[in-house]
Amino acid sequence: MSLVEAQGLRKYFSTGSGFVARYFSDERVHAVDGVDLEIERGQTMGLVGESGCGKSTLGNLLMRIHEPTEGTVSFGGTDITALSGSELRPYRSEMQMVFQNPQNSLNPKHSVGKILRKAIEFHDVAQGDEADALARQYLSDVGLRPEHVERYPHEFSGGQQQRIAIARALSVDPEFIVLDEPVSALDVSVQAKILDLIEELKVEYDLTLLFITHDLNVVRHVCDEVSVMYLGEIVENAPTPELFEDPYHPYTRALFDSITLPEPGELEAGGGIKGETPSPIDPPSGCRFRTRCPEAMEECETVNPELVERERDTTAGTRRTACHLYDAVDD
Amino acid sequence: MSVLQIDDLHTYFDTESGTVRAVEGIDLTIEAGEIVGLVGESGSGKSVTASSIMDLVQHPGRIADGTVRYDGQDVLSLSEDELAELRGGEISMIFQDPMDAFNPTQTVGRQLHDVLRSHREGSVHPLVRALGLDHDADCKAAVVEMLDAVGIPNPEARYSDYPHEFSGGMIQRAMVGMALLCDPKLVLADEPTTGLDVSIERQILGLFKDLVEELDTAVLWITHDLSVVAKLCDRVVVMYAGKVMEVGSTEAVLSDPASPYTQALLDSIPRYDRPDEEMYVMEGDVPDPLNRPDGCRFADRCPEVHDRCHDHHPPRFDTGDREVACYLAEGDAE
């Protein structure tokens, strides 16, 4: 059964900050525009896409950090978009988040112990000395020393700060953690350590993860399933091995072509994606990728393809692709 | 004569807690038209090396020892005026965040124009510049041409746009354009594609490589990303904790690393084409810059460490296609 499920999720932001812009302007940034997503219990779902595709906004919507413009998010069968603030509170401890830059998400004026204790006590996991003991325990779980509770965030390296952020997320005993580019700001040697830690903790604490990243090399190693986003929509969704074996959507294929490996050689001419992502304020009609797609057809201009199952290979897991190229195959 | 020759550079920072030896004895040469990658993790001293080349190290930093020669002249002994002439003219820089490098209150075209103008005919009186009376049609034409060359669509119109009106990829293209505008002999690029999406990064790398080949410009490309080095650079210098660990042709160093550090760095990179291979996890952390080991800087984390590694940092052994600071290479030394 799926733990987290989004249906018809949309989030539009008004472009101006003033009263007039907010209420009288039609200009909206279509950050997330009609997303259906299911994350199975115990799975790691990778969410990939380039800057501005809406992947972080989607993560925030699932946490209900943003209110959706339209659509629902259910967590363990409960529609959390319909809940009031106090009703939502028990769910908050079930859903946690780890961000890209720990310097920005850890209060520099609080000791690490206080940062963890505040989370533990706020969500009423434990109080007082018991909370303190838990804080120490979680610190050692993420590979730091229990006595580090006395130190402040600036006394740690970037990798260690990310460990603290992970410890804080874990400390309220969540079921689901959204990791938003958790290793993108780290050096490769540190990145490998944190990815290892995430894998380990996932098993130990029986977690379900949404791993938001732009790095497809990382996705291959940590995710069970991958959703590819482009301009506010999910264009392809498949189990990781199948997706890497045979990406269906032209955007996914182009993204894969852009991956660089540390192997000496020339950049292949023609690899990668031409041009830039169009503005999410006024996305192209029909398929949003058609303006950059090497295989765009007439139909793509008018009809936006739906994200539906295109199960060409019965041995592969279920996969969905939003592309007219595969319409004929299914008929 | 090499375009750039650095010998035994030491750059130190005097802090309250002690002296941080950010760069400890770097040697580096760049020939005309050559692209050299300077690779290292945070704290390896790669960016400090770049600032030292332009004599831009800020207080409390100081260049404690060594020489930097650009085109045969000793950069560190030049006066401020002479340095200003060099910077942005014959030596230019590209930074990671172009939004920080551009002035948000002036149009991109104007800023490029000013760079070209100030290096073209010597100095213009500040008052003339402030009033905008130094505008030069030739310079504008050259700027538009450059914006076009770096792949900015509709360059004539974009000339009058402000930095915030450019996308991340486009403003980095403009930055590349600004760096190449005065036909420099040497470009220092500090992580210029790090914040960009892979598809945009690819476009910029391709464009940059073509342009510098055409202009025969020498480049020092500073990065933490070995996959960028692999595609762009002729030679690579691998730094760790203020020291050069390995120098050689990109082909040799990346296909068959001789230094255990280079090997470990390569093995830590997850690869989509090797899903069943475990990522290598380097033990321990980068040594504290205030308290670095006396021996090999990498000894405490090295899988192939010997007793002697703890005594002295190894000298660089020349093994023909590269130089390696590791005792393992001693037997192969020529």
Short mmCIF file of C-alpha atoms in Angstrom, two decimals, chain B:
data_model
loop_
_atom_site.label_atom_id
_atom_site.label_comp_id
_atom_site.label_asym_id
_atom_site.label_seq_id
_atom_site.Cartn_x
_atom_site.Cartn_y
_atom_site.Cartn_z
CA MET B 1 57.98 30.58 -22.25
CA SER B 2 55.06 29.40 -20.13
CA VAL B 3 52.10 31.74 -19.77
CA LEU B 4 51.99 31.02 -16.08
CA GLN B 5 54.65 29.58 -13.87
CA ILE B 6 54.14 29.13 -10.15
CA ASP B 7 57.05 27.95 -8.07
CA ASP B 8 56.89 26.76 -4.49
CA LEU B 9 53.92 28.96 -3.60
CA HIS B 10 53.02 29.21 0.08
CA THR B 11 49.96 31.16 1.13
CA TYR B 12 49.21 31.42 4.85
CA PHE B 13 46.38 32.93 6.85
CA ASP B 14 47.26 34.26 10.28
CA THR B 15 44.22 33.68 12.47
CA GLU B 16 43.67 34.01 16.20
CA SER B 17 43.93 30.28 16.62
CA GLY B 18 47.15 30.01 14.65
CA THR B 19 48.53 30.03 11.13
CA VAL B 20 46.47 28.22 8.52
CA ARG B 21 48.79 27.00 5.81
CA ALA B 22 46.24 26.98 3.01
CA VAL B 23 48.75 26.45 0.23
CA GLU B 24 52.04 24.74 0.96
CA GLY B 25 54.47 24.57 -1.87
CA ILE B 26 52.48 24.49 -5.10
CA ASP B 27 54.31 24.30 -8.44
CA LEU B 28 52.29 24.76 -11.58
CA THR B 29 52.93 25.75 -15.17
CA ILE B 30 50.48 26.52 -17.93
CA GLU B 31 51.54 26.78 -21.56
CA ALA B 32 49.83 28.95 -24.16
CA GLY B 33 46.49 27.53 -25.25
CA GLU B 34 46.51 24.86 -22.57
CA ILE B 35 43.54 24.06 -20.32
CA VAL B 36 44.69 22.90 -16.89
CA GLY B 37 42.28 21.57 -14.29
CA LEU B 38 42.97 22.29 -10.61
CA VAL B 39 40.99 19.75 -8.64
CA GLY B 40 40.46 19.33 -4.96
CA GLU B 41 37.85 19.15 -2.24
CA SER B 42 36.87 22.00 0.07
CA GLY B 43 39.88 23.21 2.00
CA SER B 44 42.42 21.81 -0.45
CA GLY B 45 43.66 25.32 -1.23
CA LYS B 46 42.60 25.46 -4.87
CA SER B 47 40.76 28.77 -4.68
CA VAL B 48 43.50 30.35 -2.56
CA THR B 49 45.96 29.33 -5.27
CA ALA B 50 43.86 31.20 -7.81
CA SER B 51 43.69 34.36 -5.69
CA SER B 52 47.43 34.15 -5.15
CA ILE B 53 48.03 34.18 -8.89
CA MET B 54 46.27 37.54 -9.18
CA ASP B 55 47.82 38.72 -5.92
CA LEU B 56 44.29 39.04 -4.54
CA VAL B 57 44.82 37.30 -1.21
CA GLN B 58 42.99 39.32 1.42
CA HIS B 59 44.07 40.06 4.97
CA PRO B 60 44.78 38.04 7.17
CA GLY B 61 46.13 36.02 4.27
CA ARG B 62 49.63 36.53 2.91
CA ILE B 63 51.84 34.95 0.34
CA ALA B 64 54.61 33.64 2.56
CA ASP B 65 56.89 32.27 -0.07
CA GLY B 66 57.24 31.40 -3.73
CA THR B 67 56.94 33.15 -7.06
CA VAL B 68 54.21 33.63 -9.61
CA ARG B 69 55.39 34.48 -13.09
CA TYR B 70 53.02 35.58 -15.78
CA ASP B 71 54.63 35.73 -19.21
CA GLY B 72 58.01 35.91 -17.51
CA GLN B 73 57.22 38.84 -15.20
CA ASP B 74 57.01 38.45 -11.46
CA VAL B 75 53.36 39.20 -10.61
CA LEU B 76 53.92 39.48 -6.87
CA SER B 77 56.33 42.39 -7.28
CA LEU B 78 54.04 44.47 -9.52
CA SER B 79 52.50 47.72 -8.31
CA GLU B 80 48.72 48.06 -7.82
CA ASP B 81 48.42 50.00 -11.09
CA GLU B 82 50.34 47.40 -13.03
CA LEU B 83 48.21 44.66 -11.49
CA ALA B 84 45.01 46.48 -12.37
CA GLU B 85 46.19 46.65 -15.95
CA LEU B 86 46.76 42.90 -15.94
CA ARG B 87 43.53 41.91 -14.19
CA GLY B 88 40.57 41.75 -16.50
CA GLY B 89 42.88 42.46 -19.43
CA GLU B 90 45.53 39.87 -20.05
CA ILE B 91 44.38 37.72 -17.13
CA SER B 92 40.66 37.46 -16.52
CA MET B 93 38.51 35.54 -14.09
CA ILE B 94 35.21 33.67 -14.22
CA PHE B 95 33.47 33.06 -10.93
CA GLN B 96 31.01 30.49 -9.70
CA ASP B 97 28.21 32.93 -9.06
CA PRO B 98 27.88 35.43 -11.89
CA MET B 99 25.10 37.23 -10.01
CA ASP B 100 27.75 38.25 -7.47
CA ALA B 101 30.21 39.26 -10.15
CA PHE B 102 27.86 41.53 -12.07
CA ASN B 103 26.62 44.84 -10.76
CA PRO B 104 22.83 44.50 -10.40
CA THR B 105 22.22 48.20 -11.07
CA GLN B 106 23.88 48.36 -14.48
CA THR B 107 22.96 46.65 -17.71
CA VAL B 108 25.03 43.66 -18.70
CA GLY B 109 26.04 45.32 -21.96
CA ARG B 110 27.22 48.42 -20.18
CA GLN B 111 29.38 46.38 -17.80
CA LEU B 112 31.02 44.50 -20.63
CA HIS B 113 31.47 47.77 -22.48
CA ASP B 114 33.26 49.29 -19.50
CA VAL B 115 35.64 46.37 -19.19
CA LEU B 116 36.62 46.64 -22.80
CA ARG B 117 36.81 50.41 -22.77
CA SER B 118 39.01 50.62 -19.69
CA HIS B 119 41.51 48.15 -21.10
CA ARG B 120 41.48 49.57 -24.58
CA GLU B 121 42.68 53.11 -24.33
CA GLY B 122 44.15 53.35 -20.91
CA SER B 123 42.20 55.08 -18.21
CA VAL B 124 39.18 57.29 -18.64
CA HIS B 125 38.56 60.08 -16.17
CA PRO B 126 36.20 58.80 -13.45
CA LEU B 127 33.90 61.78 -13.93
CA VAL B 128 33.58 61.08 -17.63
CA ARG B 129 32.72 57.49 -16.83
CA ALA B 130 30.25 58.44 -14.11
CA LEU B 131 28.39 60.66 -16.56
CA GLY B 132 28.36 57.88 -19.13
CA LEU B 133 30.20 60.06 -21.64
CA ASP B 134 32.79 57.41 -22.39
CA HIS B 135 30.36 55.37 -24.42
CA ASP B 136 32.06 54.09 -27.49
CA ALA B 137 30.25 52.67 -30.52
CA ASP B 138 33.17 50.41 -31.42
CA CYS B 139 33.16 48.92 -27.95
CA LYS B 140 29.43 48.36 -28.10
CA ALA B 141 29.73 46.58 -31.42
CA ALA B 142 32.47 44.36 -30.00
CA VAL B 143 30.35 43.55 -26.96
CA VAL B 144 27.33 42.65 -29.07
CA GLU B 145 29.55 40.44 -31.18
CA MET B 146 30.86 38.72 -28.06
CA LEU B 147 27.35 38.20 -26.63
CA ASP B 148 26.49 36.59 -29.93
CA ALA B 149 29.62 34.41 -29.84
CA VAL B 150 28.74 33.05 -26.40
CA GLY B 151 25.33 32.03 -27.67
CA ILE B 152 23.05 34.70 -26.25
CA PRO B 153 20.06 34.99 -28.58
CA ASN B 154 19.15 38.46 -29.77
CA PRO B 155 22.35 40.07 -28.39
CA GLU B 156 21.48 43.57 -29.61
CA ALA B 157 18.41 43.67 -27.36
CA ARG B 158 19.97 41.75 -24.47
CA TYR B 159 22.76 44.38 -24.34
CA SER B 160 20.41 46.68 -22.45
CA ASP B 161 19.04 44.04 -20.06
CA TYR B 162 19.98 43.96 -16.40
CA PRO B 163 21.63 40.88 -14.84
CA HIS B 164 18.40 39.78 -13.10
CA GLU B 165 16.68 39.59 -16.47
CA PHE B 166 19.05 36.82 -17.54
CA SER B 167 18.59 33.15 -16.65
CA GLY B 168 21.34 31.34 -14.72
CA GLY B 169 22.77 29.80 -17.87
CA MET B 170 22.58 33.03 -19.88
CA ILE B 171 24.28 35.18 -17.23
CA GLN B 172 27.09 32.62 -16.98
CA ARG B 173 27.46 32.87 -20.77
CA ALA B 174 27.70 36.64 -20.41
CA MET B 175 30.34 36.15 -17.73
CA VAL B 176 32.33 33.93 -20.08
CA GLY B 177 31.94 36.65 -22.69
CA MET B 178 33.20 39.30 -20.28
CA ALA B 179 36.23 37.16 -19.43
CA LEU B 180 37.16 36.67 -23.07
CA LEU B 181 36.36 40.20 -24.19
CA CYS B 182 39.86 41.66 -23.95
CA ASP B 183 41.40 38.65 -25.65
CA PRO B 184 43.19 37.48 -22.49
CA LYS B 185 46.19 35.21 -22.55
CA LEU B 186 45.08 33.50 -19.36
CA VAL B 187 41.65 32.83 -17.88
CA LEU B 188 41.23 31.73 -14.26
CA ALA B 189 37.87 30.02 -13.88
CA ASP B 190 36.75 29.21 -10.33
CA GLU B 191 33.99 26.57 -10.37
CA PRO B 192 32.13 28.42 -13.13
CA THR B 193 29.62 25.67 -13.86
CA THR B 194 29.07 24.31 -10.38
CA GLY B 195 25.64 25.77 -9.71
CA LEU B 196 24.27 24.96 -13.15
CA ASP B 197 22.10 22.12 -14.36
CA VAL B 198 23.94 19.38 -16.20
CA SER B 199 22.39 20.21 -19.56
CA ILE B 200 23.34 23.89 -19.23
CA GLU B 201 26.76 22.98 -17.85
CA ARG B 202 27.34 20.89 -20.92
CA GLN B 203 26.39 23.72 -23.24
CA ILE B 204 28.75 26.13 -21.45
CA LEU B 205 31.65 23.67 -21.37
CA GLY B 206 31.31 23.03 -25.10
CA LEU B 207 31.10 26.72 -25.88
CA PHE B 208 34.01 27.61 -23.61
CA LYS B 209 36.24 24.93 -25.04
CA ASP B 210 35.57 26.06 -28.61
CA LEU B 211 36.17 29.71 -27.79
CA VAL B 212 39.46 29.27 -25.95
CA GLU B 213 40.75 26.95 -28.66
CA GLU B 214 39.92 29.58 -31.23
CA LEU B 215 41.55 32.38 -29.23
CA ASP B 216 44.46 30.20 -28.09
CA THR B 217 43.84 31.22 -24.49
CA ALA B 218 45.44 29.39 -21.58
CA VAL B 219 43.01 28.37 -18.84
CA LEU B 220 43.23 27.36 -15.22
CA TRP B 221 39.91 25.67 -14.46
CA ILE B 222 39.32 25.21 -10.73
CA THR B 223 36.76 22.62 -9.79
CA HIS B 224 35.87 19.80 -7.45
CA ASP B 225 34.27 17.85 -10.29
CA LEU B 226 36.47 15.28 -11.97
CA SER B 227 33.91 14.62 -14.70
CA VAL B 228 34.22 18.22 -15.85
CA VAL B 229 38.01 17.94 -15.87
CA ALA B 230 37.75 14.72 -17.85
CA LYS B 231 35.91 16.42 -20.69
CA LEU B 232 37.60 19.81 -20.68
CA CYS B 233 41.20 19.79 -19.52
CA ASP B 234 44.47 18.81 -21.18
CA ARG B 235 46.25 18.42 -17.87
CA VAL B 236 45.09 18.05 -14.31
CA VAL B 237 46.58 19.03 -10.96
CA VAL B 238 45.11 17.17 -7.99
CA MET B 239 45.40 19.05 -4.68
CA TYR B 240 44.82 17.82 -1.16
CA ALA B 241 45.28 19.79 2.06
CA GLY B 242 47.46 22.47 0.46
CA LYS B 243 49.71 20.08 -1.46
CA VAL B 244 49.84 18.82 -5.02
CA MET B 245 49.27 15.05 -4.97
CA GLU B 246 49.42 14.29 -8.67
CA VAL B 247 50.00 16.24 -11.90
CA GLY B 248 49.78 14.88 -15.40
CA SER B 249 47.80 14.61 -18.58
CA THR B 250 44.08 14.19 -17.90
CA GLU B 251 44.13 11.00 -19.91
CA ALA B 252 46.89 9.43 -17.79
CA VAL B 253 45.76 10.64 -14.37
CA LEU B 254 42.07 9.79 -14.71
CA SER B 255 42.42 6.49 -16.56
CA ASP B 256 45.10 5.16 -14.27
CA PRO B 257 45.61 7.25 -11.12
CA ALA B 258 48.95 6.76 -9.43
CA SER B 259 48.20 8.60 -6.20
CA PRO B 260 45.95 6.71 -3.78
CA TYR B 261 44.15 10.01 -3.14
CA THR B 262 43.25 10.49 -6.80
CA GLN B 263 42.10 6.88 -6.87
CA ALA B 264 39.97 7.33 -3.74
CA LEU B 265 38.46 10.52 -5.12
CA LEU B 266 37.48 8.77 -8.34
CA ASP B 267 36.08 5.78 -6.50
CA SER B 268 33.89 7.98 -4.28
CA ILE B 269 31.93 9.26 -7.27
CA PRO B 270 28.70 7.33 -7.72
CA ARG B 271 28.25 6.23 -11.34
CA TYR B 272 24.98 5.37 -12.99
CA ASP B 273 26.74 2.94 -15.32
CA ARG B 274 28.12 0.93 -12.40
CA PRO B 275 25.05 0.41 -10.21
CA ASP B 276 26.38 -2.72 -8.56
CA GLU B 277 29.65 -1.19 -7.47
CA GLU B 278 29.66 0.12 -3.95
CA MET B 279 30.78 3.71 -3.64
CA TYR B 280 34.15 3.92 -1.94
CA VAL B 281 33.88 5.64 1.40
CA MET B 282 37.08 7.42 2.42
CA GLU B 283 37.85 6.91 6.07
CA GLY B 284 38.23 9.89 8.37
CA ASP B 285 38.17 13.57 7.50
CA VAL B 286 40.34 16.15 5.81
CA PRO B 287 43.06 17.07 8.35
CA ASP B 288 42.51 20.18 10.46
CA PRO B 289 44.29 23.01 8.58
CA LEU B 290 45.71 24.29 11.87
CA ASN B 291 47.14 20.96 12.76
CA ARG B 292 48.15 19.06 9.68
CA PRO B 293 50.25 15.89 9.95
CA ASP B 294 54.00 16.18 9.34
CA GLY B 295 54.03 13.24 6.98
CA CYS B 296 51.94 12.72 3.87
CA ARG B 297 48.77 14.78 4.25
CA PHE B 298 46.68 11.84 3.12
CA ALA B 299 48.44 9.20 5.25
CA ASP B 300 45.70 8.89 7.88
CA ARG B 301 43.07 8.06 5.28
CA CYS B 302 45.22 6.16 2.82
CA PRO B 303 44.45 2.48 2.23
CA GLU B 304 48.08 1.88 1.20
CA VAL B 305 49.86 3.73 3.97
CA HIS B 306 53.38 2.70 5.07
CA ASP B 307 55.38 3.67 8.14
CA ARG B 308 57.55 6.15 6.26
CA CYS B 309 54.47 8.04 5.03
CA HIS B 310 54.06 9.44 8.54
CA ASP B 311 57.58 10.89 8.64
CA HIS B 312 57.72 13.26 5.67
CA HIS B 313 55.33 14.40 3.00
CA PRO B 314 56.70 12.59 -0.08
CA PRO B 315 58.46 14.64 -2.78
CA ARG B 316 56.96 14.54 -6.26
CA PHE B 317 58.37 11.65 -8.30
CA ASP B 318 58.46 12.09 -12.05
CA THR B 319 57.30 8.86 -13.66
CA GLY B 320 57.35 10.05 -17.25
CA ASP B 321 53.71 10.85 -17.98
CA ARG B 322 53.09 12.55 -14.63
CA GLU B 323 54.43 13.63 -11.24
CA VAL B 324 53.16 11.88 -8.14
CA ALA B 325 53.68 12.83 -4.51
CA CYS B 326 53.58 9.30 -3.17
CA TYR B 327 56.28 6.87 -2.11
CA LEU B 328 54.48 4.14 -4.05
CA ALA B 329 55.66 5.83 -7.24
CA GLU B 330 59.29 6.03 -6.13
CA GLY B 331 60.26 2.84 -7.94
CA ASP B 332 58.82 4.12 -11.22
CA ALA B 333 60.58 7.46 -10.98
CA GLU B 334 62.84 8.37 -13.84
#
